[in-house]
JSON list of C-alpha atoms in Angstrom, two decimals:
[
{"chain": "W", "resi": 1, "resn": "MET", "atom": "CA", "xyz": [-30.28, 22.34, 56.01]},
{"chain": "W", "resi": 2, "resn": "ARG", "atom": "CA", "xyz": [-27.04, 20.40, 55.61]},
{"chain": "W", "resi": 3, "resn": "ILE", "atom": "CA", "xyz": [-26.53, 16.76, 56.51]},
{"chain": "W", "resi": 4, "resn": "ALA", "atom": "CA", "xyz": [-25.97, 16.47, 60.25]},
{"chain": "W", "resi": 5, "resn": "ARG", "atom": "CA", "xyz": [-23.13, 14.65, 61.95]},
{"chain": "W", "resi": 6, "resn": "GLU", "atom": "CA", "xyz": [-24.16, 11.71, 64.14]},
{"chain": "W", "resi": 7, "resn": "ILE", "atom": "CA", "xyz": [-23.17, 12.81, 67.64]},
{"chain": "W", "resi": 8, "resn": "LYS", "atom": "CA", "xyz": [-24.05, 10.70, 70.68]},
{"chain": "W", "resi": 9, "resn": "ILE", "atom": "CA", "xyz": [-24.06, 12.15, 74.16]},
{"chain": "W", "resi": 10, "resn": "PRO", "atom": "CA", "xyz": [-24.43, 9.23, 76.59]},
{"chain": "W", "resi": 11, "resn": "SER", "atom": "CA", "xyz": [-25.41, 11.48, 79.50]},
{"chain": "W", "resi": 12, "resn": "LEU", "atom": "CA", "xyz": [-28.59, 12.43, 77.62]},
{"chain": "W", "resi": 13, "resn": "LEU", "atom": "CA", "xyz": [-29.62, 8.85, 76.92]},
{"chain": "W", "resi": 14, "resn": "LYS", "atom": "CA", "xyz": [-31.47, 8.26, 80.15]},
{"chain": "W", "resi": 15, "resn": "GLU", "atom": "CA", "xyz": [-35.03, 8.03, 81.32]},
{"chain": "W", "resi": 16, "resn": "LYS", "atom": "CA", "xyz": [-36.77, 11.37, 81.72]},
{"chain": "W", "resi": 17, "resn": "THR", "atom": "CA", "xyz": [-39.63, 12.75, 83.76]},
{"chain": "W", "resi": 18, "resn": "MET", "atom": "CA", "xyz": [-40.64, 16.14, 82.43]},
{"chain": "W", "resi": 19, "resn": "ASP", "atom": "CA", "xyz": [-42.88, 18.52, 84.33]},
{"chain": "W", "resi": 20, "resn": "LYS", "atom": "CA", "xyz": [-45.20, 20.53, 82.13]},
{"chain": "W", "resi": 21, "resn": "LEU", "atom": "CA", "xyz": [-44.12, 24.15, 81.76]},
{"chain": "W", "resi": 22, "resn": "ILE", "atom": "CA", "xyz": [-45.71, 27.36, 80.51]},
{"chain": "W", "resi": 23, "resn": "SER", "atom": "CA", "xyz": [-43.43, 29.47, 78.34]},
{"chain": "W", "resi": 24, "resn": "ILE", "atom": "CA", "xyz": [-45.34, 32.71, 78.03]},
{"chain": "W", "resi": 25, "resn": "SER", "atom": "CA", "xyz": [-44.84, 34.51, 74.72]},
{"chain": "W", "resi": 26, "resn": "MET", "atom": "CA", "xyz": [-44.05, 38.18, 75.24]},
{"chain": "W", "resi": 27, "resn": "LEU", "atom": "CA", "xyz": [-45.03, 39.19, 71.70]},
{"chain": "W", "resi": 28, "resn": "SER", "atom": "CA", "xyz": [-48.66, 39.33, 72.78]},
{"chain": "W", "resi": 29, "resn": "ALA", "atom": "CA", "xyz": [-48.02, 41.57, 75.79]},
{"chain": "W", "resi": 30, "resn": "ASP", "atom": "CA", "xyz": [-48.80, 45.27, 75.85]},
{"chain": "W", "resi": 31, "resn": "PHE", "atom": "CA", "xyz": [-45.35, 46.66, 75.07]},
{"chain": "W", "resi": 32, "resn": "SER", "atom": "CA", "xyz": [-46.24, 50.00, 76.68]},
{"chain": "W", "resi": 33, "resn": "ARG", "atom": "CA", "xyz": [-46.50, 48.04, 79.95]},
{"chain": "W", "resi": 34, "resn": "LEU", "atom": "CA", "xyz": [-44.16, 45.17, 79.09]},
{"chain": "W", "resi": 35, "resn": "GLY", "atom": "CA", "xyz": [-42.16, 45.01, 82.31]},
{"chain": "W", "resi": 36, "resn": "GLU", "atom": "CA", "xyz": [-45.32, 45.16, 84.42]},
{"chain": "W", "resi": 37, "resn": "HIS", "atom": "CA", "xyz": [-47.04, 42.42, 82.41]},
{"chain": "W", "resi": 38, "resn": "LEU", "atom": "CA", "xyz": [-44.02, 40.13, 82.50]},
{"chain": "W", "resi": 39, "resn": "LYS", "atom": "CA", "xyz": [-43.77, 40.52, 86.27]},
{"chain": "W", "resi": 40, "resn": "GLN", "atom": "CA", "xyz": [-47.48, 39.65, 86.53]},
{"chain": "W", "resi": 41, "resn": "ALA", "atom": "CA", "xyz": [-46.96, 36.54, 84.43]},
{"chain": "W", "resi": 42, "resn": "GLU", "atom": "CA", "xyz": [-43.99, 35.45, 86.52]},
{"chain": "W", "resi": 43, "resn": "ALA", "atom": "CA", "xyz": [-45.89, 35.99, 89.78]},
{"chain": "W", "resi": 44, "resn": "ALA", "atom": "CA", "xyz": [-48.83, 34.00, 88.41]},
{"chain": "W", "resi": 45, "resn": "GLY", "atom": "CA", "xyz": [-46.66, 30.96, 87.74]},
{"chain": "W", "resi": 46, "resn": "ALA", "atom": "CA", "xyz": [-45.28, 31.31, 84.20]},
{"chain": "W", "resi": 47, "resn": "ASP", "atom": "CA", "xyz": [-42.24, 29.03, 84.11]},
{"chain": "W", "resi": 48, "resn": "TRP", "atom": "CA", "xyz": [-40.33, 30.50, 81.16]},
{"chain": "W", "resi": 49, "resn": "LEU", "atom": "CA", "xyz": [-40.40, 33.64, 79.03]},
{"chain": "W", "resi": 50, "resn": "HIS", "atom": "CA", "xyz": [-40.59, 32.84, 75.32]},
{"chain": "W", "resi": 51, "resn": "VAL", "atom": "CA", "xyz": [-38.68, 35.48, 73.36]},
{"chain": "W", "resi": 52, "resn": "ASP", "atom": "CA", "xyz": [-39.33, 35.48, 69.61]},
{"chain": "W", "resi": 53, "resn": "ILE", "atom": "CA", "xyz": [-36.53, 37.02, 67.56]},
{"chain": "W", "resi": 54, "resn": "MET", "atom": "CA", "xyz": [-37.47, 37.89, 63.96]},
{"chain": "W", "resi": 55, "resn": "ASP", "atom": "CA", "xyz": [-35.14, 39.36, 61.35]},
{"chain": "W", "resi": 56, "resn": "GLY", "atom": "CA", "xyz": [-37.54, 40.54, 58.64]},
{"chain": "W", "resi": 57, "resn": "HIS", "atom": "CA", "xyz": [-36.01, 37.98, 56.27]},
{"chain": "W", "resi": 58, "resn": "PHE", "atom": "CA", "xyz": [-36.61, 34.45, 57.55]},
{"chain": "W", "resi": 59, "resn": "VAL", "atom": "CA", "xyz": [-40.04, 35.78, 58.54]},
{"chain": "W", "resi": 60, "resn": "PRO", "atom": "CA", "xyz": [-41.64, 39.07, 57.40]},
{"chain": "W", "resi": 61, "resn": "ASN", "atom": "CA", "xyz": [-41.75, 40.74, 60.81]},
{"chain": "W", "resi": 62, "resn": "ILE", "atom": "CA", "xyz": [-38.97, 42.31, 62.90]},
{"chain": "W", "resi": 63, "resn": "THR", "atom": "CA", "xyz": [-38.98, 42.16, 66.69]},
{"chain": "W", "resi": 64, "resn": "MET", "atom": "CA", "xyz": [-35.97, 42.98, 68.87]},
{"chain": "W", "resi": 65, "resn": "GLY", "atom": "CA", "xyz": [-32.24, 42.49, 69.23]},
{"chain": "W", "resi": 66, "resn": "PRO", "atom": "CA", "xyz": [-29.83, 41.33, 71.96]},
{"chain": "W", "resi": 67, "resn": "ASP", "atom": "CA", "xyz": [-29.73, 44.75, 73.67]},
{"chain": "W", "resi": 68, "resn": "GLN", "atom": "CA", "xyz": [-33.47, 44.69, 74.31]},
{"chain": "W", "resi": 69, "resn": "VAL", "atom": "CA", "xyz": [-33.32, 41.10, 75.55]},
{"chain": "W", "resi": 70, "resn": "ALA", "atom": "CA", "xyz": [-30.55, 42.09, 77.97]},
{"chain": "W", "resi": 71, "resn": "GLN", "atom": "CA", "xyz": [-32.74, 44.89, 79.33]},
{"chain": "W", "resi": 72, "resn": "LEU", "atom": "CA", "xyz": [-35.62, 42.46, 79.87]},
{"chain": "W", "resi": 73, "resn": "ARG", "atom": "CA", "xyz": [-33.30, 40.08, 81.70]},
{"chain": "W", "resi": 74, "resn": "GLY", "atom": "CA", "xyz": [-33.43, 42.44, 84.67]},
{"chain": "W", "resi": 75, "resn": "ALA", "atom": "CA", "xyz": [-37.23, 42.48, 84.75]},
{"chain": "W", "resi": 76, "resn": "VAL", "atom": "CA", "xyz": [-37.93, 38.82, 85.59]},
{"chain": "W", "resi": 77, "resn": "ALA", "atom": "CA", "xyz": [-35.99, 35.89, 87.02]},
{"chain": "W", "resi": 78, "resn": "ILE", "atom": "CA", "xyz": [-37.60, 33.05, 85.02]},
{"chain": "W", "resi": 79, "resn": "PRO", "atom": "CA", "xyz": [-35.52, 31.38, 82.28]},
{"chain": "W", "resi": 80, "resn": "PHE", "atom": "CA", "xyz": [-35.44, 32.97, 78.83]},
{"chain": "W", "resi": 81, "resn": "ASP", "atom": "CA", "xyz": [-36.56, 30.67, 76.02]},
{"chain": "W", "resi": 82, "resn": "VAL", "atom": "CA", "xyz": [-35.11, 32.44, 72.95]},
{"chain": "W", "resi": 83, "resn": "HIS", "atom": "CA", "xyz": [-36.48, 31.38, 69.56]},
{"chain": "W", "resi": 84, "resn": "LEU", "atom": "CA", "xyz": [-34.36, 32.63, 66.65]},
{"chain": "W", "resi": 85, "resn": "MET", "atom": "CA", "xyz": [-36.54, 33.05, 63.58]},
{"chain": "W", "resi": 86, "resn": "ILE", "atom": "CA", "xyz": [-33.62, 34.37, 61.57]},
{"chain": "W", "resi": 87, "resn": "THR", "atom": "CA", "xyz": [-31.84, 33.30, 58.39]},
{"chain": "W", "resi": 88, "resn": "HIS", "atom": "CA", "xyz": [-28.28, 33.38, 59.76]},
{"chain": "W", "resi": 89, "resn": "PRO", "atom": "CA", "xyz": [-28.39, 32.55, 63.49]},
{"chain": "W", "resi": 90, "resn": "LEU", "atom": "CA", "xyz": [-24.63, 31.91, 63.67]},
{"chain": "W", "resi": 91, "resn": "ALA", "atom": "CA", "xyz": [-24.05, 35.66, 63.53]},
{"chain": "W", "resi": 92, "resn": "TYR", "atom": "CA", "xyz": [-26.21, 36.28, 66.61]},
{"chain": "W", "resi": 93, "resn": "ILE", "atom": "CA", "xyz": [-26.06, 33.26, 68.92]},
{"chain": "W", "resi": 94, "resn": "GLU", "atom": "CA", "xyz": [-23.21, 34.59, 71.04]},
{"chain": "W", "resi": 95, "resn": "ARG", "atom": "CA", "xyz": [-24.88, 37.97, 71.48]},
{"chain": "W", "resi": 96, "resn": "PHE", "atom": "CA", "xyz": [-28.17, 36.45, 72.62]},
{"chain": "W", "resi": 97, "resn": "ALA", "atom": "CA", "xyz": [-26.32, 34.11, 74.96]},
{"chain": "W", "resi": 98, "resn": "LYS", "atom": "CA", "xyz": [-24.58, 37.11, 76.54]},
{"chain": "W", "resi": 99, "resn": "ALA", "atom": "CA", "xyz": [-27.93, 38.91, 76.72]},
{"chain": "W", "resi": 100, "resn": "GLY", "atom": "CA", "xyz": [-29.24, 36.23, 79.08]},
{"chain": "W", "resi": 101, "resn": "ALA", "atom": "CA", "xyz": [-30.75, 33.41, 77.03]},
{"chain": "W", "resi": 102, "resn": "ASP", "atom": "CA", "xyz": [-31.08, 30.12, 78.91]},
{"chain": "W", "resi": 103, "resn": "THR", "atom": "CA", "xyz": [-32.21, 28.13, 75.87]},
{"chain": "W", "resi": 104, "resn": "ILE", "atom": "CA", "xyz": [-31.60, 29.10, 72.24]},
{"chain": "W", "resi": 105, "resn": "THR", "atom": "CA", "xyz": [-33.67, 27.46, 69.52]},
{"chain": "W", "resi": 106, "resn": "VAL", "atom": "CA", "xyz": [-32.71, 27.51, 65.83]},
{"chain": "W", "resi": 107, "resn": "HIS", "atom": "CA", "xyz": [-34.76, 26.52, 62.80]},
{"chain": "W", "resi": 108, "resn": "VAL", "atom": "CA", "xyz": [-33.53, 23.52, 60.83]},
{"chain": "W", "resi": 109, "resn": "GLU", "atom": "CA", "xyz": [-34.80, 25.47, 57.79]},
{"chain": "W", "resi": 110, "resn": "CYS", "atom": "CA", "xyz": [-32.36, 28.37, 58.29]},
{"chain": "W", "resi": 111, "resn": "ASP", "atom": "CA", "xyz": [-29.45, 28.94, 55.90]},
{"chain": "W", "resi": 112, "resn": "ASP", "atom": "CA", "xyz": [-26.73, 28.15, 58.46]},
{"chain": "W", "resi": 113, "resn": "ASP", "atom": "CA", "xyz": [-25.51, 24.66, 59.27]},
{"chain": "W", "resi": 114, "resn": "THR", "atom": "CA", "xyz": [-27.62, 23.28, 62.12]},
{"chain": "W", "resi": 115, "resn": "ASP", "atom": "CA", "xyz": [-24.76, 21.36, 63.73]},
{"chain": "W", "resi": 116, "resn": "ALA", "atom": "CA", "xyz": [-22.58, 24.48, 63.70]},
{"chain": "W", "resi": 117, "resn": "CYS", "atom": "CA", "xyz": [-25.37, 26.42, 65.40]},
{"chain": "W", "resi": 118, "resn": "LEU", "atom": "CA", "xyz": [-25.74, 23.77, 68.10]},
{"chain": "W", "resi": 119, "resn": "ASP", "atom": "CA", "xyz": [-21.98, 23.67, 68.60]},
{"chain": "W", "resi": 120, "resn": "LEU", "atom": "CA", "xyz": [-21.88, 27.42, 69.18]},
{"chain": "W", "resi": 121, "resn": "ILE", "atom": "CA", "xyz": [-24.88, 27.40, 71.51]},
{"chain": "W", "resi": 122, "resn": "GLU", "atom": "CA", "xyz": [-23.24, 24.72, 73.64]},
{"chain": "W", "resi": 123, "resn": "LYS", "atom": "CA", "xyz": [-19.93, 26.61, 73.60]},
{"chain": "W", "resi": 124, "resn": "CYS", "atom": "CA", "xyz": [-21.79, 29.63, 75.01]},
{"chain": "W", "resi": 125, "resn": "GLY", "atom": "CA", "xyz": [-23.08, 27.54, 77.91]},
{"chain": "W", "resi": 126, "resn": "VAL", "atom": "CA", "xyz": [-26.70, 27.71, 76.76]},
{"chain": "W", "resi": 127, "resn": "LYS", "atom": "CA", "xyz": [-29.12, 24.83, 76.22]},
{"chain": "W", "resi": 128, "resn": "PRO", "atom": "CA", "xyz": [-29.42, 24.01, 72.49]},
{"chain": "W", "resi": 129, "resn": "ALA", "atom": "CA", "xyz": [-32.76, 23.37, 70.79]},
{"chain": "W", "resi": 130, "resn": "VAL", "atom": "CA", "xyz": [-34.16, 22.98, 67.28]},
{"chain": "W", "resi": 131, "resn": "VAL", "atom": "CA", "xyz": [-37.49, 24.00, 65.79]},
{"chain": "W", "resi": 132, "resn": "ILE", "atom": "CA", "xyz": [-39.47, 22.96, 62.72]},
{"chain": "W", "resi": 133, "resn": "SER", "atom": "CA", "xyz": [-42.07, 24.93, 60.79]},
{"chain": "W", "resi": 134, "resn": "PRO", "atom": "CA", "xyz": [-45.45, 23.43, 59.78]},
{"chain": "W", "resi": 135, "resn": "GLU", "atom": "CA", "xyz": [-44.25, 22.26, 56.35]},
{"chain": "W", "resi": 136, "resn": "THR", "atom": "CA", "xyz": [-41.21, 20.42, 57.79]},
{"chain": "W", "resi": 137, "resn": "PRO", "atom": "CA", "xyz": [-41.64, 16.74, 58.73]},
{"chain": "W", "resi": 138, "resn": "ALA", "atom": "CA", "xyz": [-40.80, 15.39, 62.16]},
{"chain": "W", "resi": 139, "resn": "SER", "atom": "CA", "xyz": [-38.01, 13.31, 60.63]},
{"chain": "W", "resi": 140, "resn": "ALA", "atom": "CA", "xyz": [-35.97, 16.49, 60.04]},
{"chain": "W", "resi": 141, "resn": "VAL", "atom": "CA", "xyz": [-34.98, 16.64, 63.72]},
{"chain": "W", "resi": 142, "resn": "ALA", "atom": "CA", "xyz": [-33.94, 12.99, 64.01]},
{"chain": "W", "resi": 143, "resn": "PRO", "atom": "CA", "xyz": [-30.19, 13.70, 63.47]},
{"chain": "W", "resi": 144, "resn": "TYR", "atom": "CA", "xyz": [-30.16, 16.13, 66.42]},
{"chain": "W", "resi": 145, "resn": "LEU", "atom": "CA", "xyz": [-32.12, 14.29, 69.11]},
{"chain": "W", "resi": 146, "resn": "ASP", "atom": "CA", "xyz": [-28.99, 13.06, 70.91]},
{"chain": "W", "resi": 147, "resn": "ARG", "atom": "CA", "xyz": [-27.55, 16.54, 71.36]},
{"chain": "W", "resi": 148, "resn": "VAL", "atom": "CA", "xyz": [-30.44, 18.97, 71.89]},
{"chain": "W", "resi": 149, "resn": "ARG", "atom": "CA", "xyz": [-32.32, 19.70, 75.08]},
{"chain": "W", "resi": 150, "resn": "MET", "atom": "CA", "xyz": [-35.59, 20.60, 73.39]},
{"chain": "W", "resi": 151, "resn": "VAL", "atom": "CA", "xyz": [-37.53, 20.25, 70.13]},
{"chain": "W", "resi": 152, "resn": "LEU", "atom": "CA", "xyz": [-39.98, 23.03, 69.28]},
{"chain": "W", "resi": 153, "resn": "VAL", "atom": "CA", "xyz": [-42.87, 22.42, 66.88]},
{"chain": "W", "resi": 154, "resn": "MET", "atom": "CA", "xyz": [-44.61, 25.37, 65.28]},
{"chain": "W", "resi": 155, "resn": "GLY", "atom": "CA", "xyz": [-48.38, 24.98, 65.39]},
{"chain": "W", "resi": 156, "resn": "VAL", "atom": "CA", "xyz": [-48.74, 28.00, 63.09]},
{"chain": "W", "resi": 157, "resn": "HIS", "atom": "CA", "xyz": [-46.63, 29.60, 60.38]},
{"chain": "W", "resi": 158, "resn": "PRO", "atom": "CA", "xyz": [-43.80, 31.50, 62.11]},
{"chain": "W", "resi": 159, "resn": "GLY", "atom": "CA", "xyz": [-43.75, 35.27, 62.12]},
{"chain": "W", "resi": 160, "resn": "PHE", "atom": "CA", "xyz": [-47.19, 36.37, 63.33]},
{"chain": "W", "resi": 161, "resn": "GLY", "atom": "CA", "xyz": [-49.09, 36.04, 66.61]},
{"chain": "W", "resi": 162, "resn": "GLY", "atom": "CA", "xyz": [-52.76, 35.22, 67.00]},
{"chain": "W", "resi": 163, "resn": "GLN", "atom": "CA", "xyz": [-52.99, 32.55, 64.28]},
{"chain": "W", "resi": 164, "resn": "SER", "atom": "CA", "xyz": [-55.21, 29.47, 64.51]},
{"chain": "W", "resi": 165, "resn": "TYR", "atom": "CA", "xyz": [-53.68, 26.12, 65.43]},
{"chain": "W", "resi": 166, "resn": "ILE", "atom": "CA", "xyz": [-52.93, 23.87, 62.45]},
{"chain": "W", "resi": 167, "resn": "PRO", "atom": "CA", "xyz": [-54.69, 20.54, 63.24]},
{"chain": "W", "resi": 168, "resn": "GLU", "atom": "CA", "xyz": [-51.99, 18.40, 61.61]},
{"chain": "W", "resi": 169, "resn": "THR", "atom": "CA", "xyz": [-49.60, 19.59, 64.33]},
{"chain": "W", "resi": 170, "resn": "THR", "atom": "CA", "xyz": [-51.14, 17.14, 66.78]},
{"chain": "W", "resi": 171, "resn": "ALA", "atom": "CA", "xyz": [-49.96, 14.07, 64.86]},
{"chain": "W", "resi": 172, "resn": "LYS", "atom": "CA", "xyz": [-46.50, 15.62, 64.42]},
{"chain": "W", "resi": 173, "resn": "LEU", "atom": "CA", "xyz": [-46.19, 16.22, 68.16]},
{"chain": "W", "resi": 174, "resn": "ALA", "atom": "CA", "xyz": [-47.20, 12.63, 68.91]},
{"chain": "W", "resi": 175, "resn": "LYS", "atom": "CA", "xyz": [-44.65, 11.35, 66.41]},
{"chain": "W", "resi": 176, "resn": "LEU", "atom": "CA", "xyz": [-41.89, 13.46, 67.92]},
{"chain": "W", "resi": 177, "resn": "HIS", "atom": "CA", "xyz": [-42.79, 12.32, 71.42]},
{"chain": "W", "resi": 178, "resn": "GLU", "atom": "CA", "xyz": [-42.30, 8.75, 70.22]},
{"chain": "W", "resi": 179, "resn": "MET", "atom": "CA", "xyz": [-39.00, 9.65, 68.52]},
{"chain": "W", "resi": 180, "resn": "ILE", "atom": "CA", "xyz": [-37.65, 11.37, 71.66]},
{"chain": "W", "resi": 181, "resn": "GLY", "atom": "CA", "xyz": [-38.37, 8.28, 73.74]},
{"chain": "W", "resi": 182, "resn": "GLY", "atom": "CA", "xyz": [-36.43, 8.23, 77.01]},
{"chain": "W", "resi": 183, "resn": "ARG", "atom": "CA", "xyz": [-34.13, 11.11, 76.17]},
{"chain": "W", "resi": 184, "resn": "PRO", "atom": "CA", "xyz": [-34.39, 14.11, 78.53]},
{"chain": "W", "resi": 185, "resn": "VAL", "atom": "CA", "xyz": [-35.46, 16.33, 75.64]},
{"chain": "W", "resi": 186, "resn": "ARG", "atom": "CA", "xyz": [-38.36, 18.69, 76.12]},
{"chain": "W", "resi": 187, "resn": "LEU", "atom": "CA", "xyz": [-41.13, 18.81, 73.48]},
{"chain": "W", "resi": 188, "resn": "GLU", "atom": "CA", "xyz": [-42.39, 22.36, 73.00]},
{"chain": "W", "resi": 189, "resn": "ILE", "atom": "CA", "xyz": [-45.38, 23.63, 71.03]},
{"chain": "W", "resi": 190, "resn": "ASP", "atom": "CA", "xyz": [-45.75, 27.23, 69.88]},
{"chain": "W", "resi": 191, "resn": "GLY", "atom": "CA", "xyz": [-48.69, 28.70, 68.02]},
{"chain": "W", "resi": 192, "resn": "GLY", "atom": "CA", "xyz": [-52.46, 28.58, 68.36]},
{"chain": "W", "resi": 193, "resn": "VAL", "atom": "CA", "xyz": [-52.41, 27.25, 71.92]},
{"chain": "W", "resi": 194, "resn": "ASN", "atom": "CA", "xyz": [-55.49, 28.29, 73.88]},
{"chain": "W", "resi": 195, "resn": "PHE", "atom": "CA", "xyz": [-58.06, 26.84, 76.27]},
{"chain": "W", "resi": 196, "resn": "ASP", "atom": "CA", "xyz": [-59.75, 24.93, 73.43]},
{"chain": "W", "resi": 197, "resn": "THR", "atom": "CA", "xyz": [-56.65, 23.45, 71.77]},
{"chain": "W", "resi": 198, "resn": "LEU", "atom": "CA", "xyz": [-54.56, 22.74, 74.88]},
{"chain": "W", "resi": 199, "resn": "PRO", "atom": "CA", "xyz": [-56.40, 19.57, 76.02]},
{"chain": "W", "resi": 200, "resn": "GLU", "atom": "CA", "xyz": [-55.76, 17.90, 72.65]},
{"chain": "W", "resi": 201, "resn": "ILE", "atom": "CA", "xyz": [-52.15, 19.08, 72.60]},
{"chain": "W", "resi": 202, "resn": "LEU", "atom": "CA", "xyz": [-51.49, 17.62, 76.04]},
{"chain": "W", "resi": 203, "resn": "THR", "atom": "CA", "xyz": [-52.51, 14.13, 74.83]},
{"chain": "W", "resi": 204, "resn": "THR", "atom": "CA", "xyz": [-49.48, 14.11, 72.51]},
{"chain": "W", "resi": 205, "resn": "GLY", "atom": "CA", "xyz": [-46.79, 14.23, 75.20]},
{"chain": "W", "resi": 206, "resn": "ALA", "atom": "CA", "xyz": [-45.90, 17.88, 74.66]},
{"chain": "W", "resi": 207, "resn": "ASP", "atom": "CA", "xyz": [-44.53, 19.21, 77.95]},
{"chain": "W", "resi": 208, "resn": "THR", "atom": "CA", "xyz": [-43.55, 22.82, 77.22]},
{"chain": "W", "resi": 209, "resn": "ILE", "atom": "CA", "xyz": [-46.43, 25.05, 76.17]},
{"chain": "W", "resi": 210, "resn": "VAL", "atom": "CA", "xyz": [-45.91, 28.42, 74.53]},
{"chain": "W", "resi": 211, "resn": "SER", "atom": "CA", "xyz": [-48.88, 30.77, 74.56]},
{"chain": "W", "resi": 212, "resn": "GLY", "atom": "CA", "xyz": [-49.23, 34.51, 74.24]},
{"chain": "W", "resi": 213, "resn": "SER", "atom": "CA", "xyz": [-52.50, 35.83, 72.86]},
{"chain": "W", "resi": 214, "resn": "CYS", "atom": "CA", "xyz": [-54.59, 33.57, 75.10]},
{"chain": "W", "resi": 215, "resn": "LEU", "atom": "CA", "xyz": [-52.68, 34.25, 78.31]},
{"chain": "W", "resi": 216, "resn": "PHE", "atom": "CA", "xyz": [-52.18, 38.01, 77.96]},
{"chain": "W", "resi": 217, "resn": "LYS", "atom": "CA", "xyz": [-55.82, 38.70, 77.04]},
{"chain": "W", "resi": 218, "resn": "GLY", "atom": "CA", "xyz": [-57.75, 39.65, 80.16]},
{"chain": "W", "resi": 219, "resn": "ASP", "atom": "CA", "xyz": [-56.65, 38.47, 83.61]},
{"chain": "W", "resi": 220, "resn": "ILE", "atom": "CA", "xyz": [-53.11, 37.11, 83.19]},
{"chain": "W", "resi": 221, "resn": "ALA", "atom": "CA", "xyz": [-53.07, 35.33, 86.55]},
{"chain": "W", "resi": 222, "resn": "ALA", "atom": "CA", "xyz": [-56.44, 33.69, 85.99]},
{"chain": "W", "resi": 223, "resn": "ASN", "atom": "CA", "xyz": [-55.47, 32.56, 82.49]},
{"chain": "W", "resi": 224, "resn": "ILE", "atom": "CA", "xyz": [-52.21, 31.00, 83.67]},
{"chain": "W", "resi": 225, "resn": "GLY", "atom": "CA", "xyz": [-54.08, 29.34, 86.53]},
{"chain": "W", "resi": 226, "resn": "ARG", "atom": "CA", "xyz": [-56.54, 27.85, 84.05]},
{"chain": "W", "resi": 227, "resn": "PHE", "atom": "CA", "xyz": [-53.64, 26.44, 82.00]},
{"chain": "W", "resi": 228, "resn": "LYS", "atom": "CA", "xyz": [-52.16, 24.87, 85.14]},
{"chain": "W", "resi": 229, "resn": "THR", "atom": "CA", "xyz": [-55.52, 23.28, 85.91]},
{"chain": "W", "resi": 230, "resn": "LEU", "atom": "CA", "xyz": [-55.66, 21.76, 82.43]},
{"chain": "W", "resi": 231, "resn": "PHE", "atom": "CA", "xyz": [-52.15, 20.41, 83.01]},
{"chain": "W", "resi": 232, "resn": "GLU", "atom": "CA", "xyz": [-53.36, 18.55, 86.09]},
{"chain": "W", "resi": 233, "resn": "GLN", "atom": "CA", "xyz": [-56.38, 17.11, 84.28]}
]
């Protein structure tokens, strides 16, 4: 990660009121029935579709490319929350923007310059966001808070679904919520979120909740409804 430029965007420095959102992670869906399951999730109240892109280098697994994301764009109308777990996102940002991404999130740990990535995302007319892995401190996103629309915190090591929530993530989320302050910047958590961990996570100020394994296991509508109930509590 290179040293970031200090860029202030006055229009973002205003008080925010963020509704809590569910960004359902498609990696845990049954891919033989993917379109059907995504439609079920949308009908049940999922707010966003979280699309994990893995390159087999930044993380060990490989998922899908822009062509597949473009095909999915026709399946549901909810916004696409595209998380690039790739070493060189600059080479792919434009293609994922054209494929239908509404938000594109890049890792501050990737090999490309973070500011350059955010510049390109904005140029493509997509909302820019940054993400940090479990080993990365909250302070790593401080240079970008005045130009991103969301900060994503990994509650597990990126690259695999179904992992257990790392307890230290809770303090990191609370710290980031304090750092964000009145900026209209969403605070997203991805990894290990289930019915047991969600209540604790919600105390931190996190407002965008990614979950896959928990929500796609069993009755999708009932699971999403249970998440919404926990939001209200």
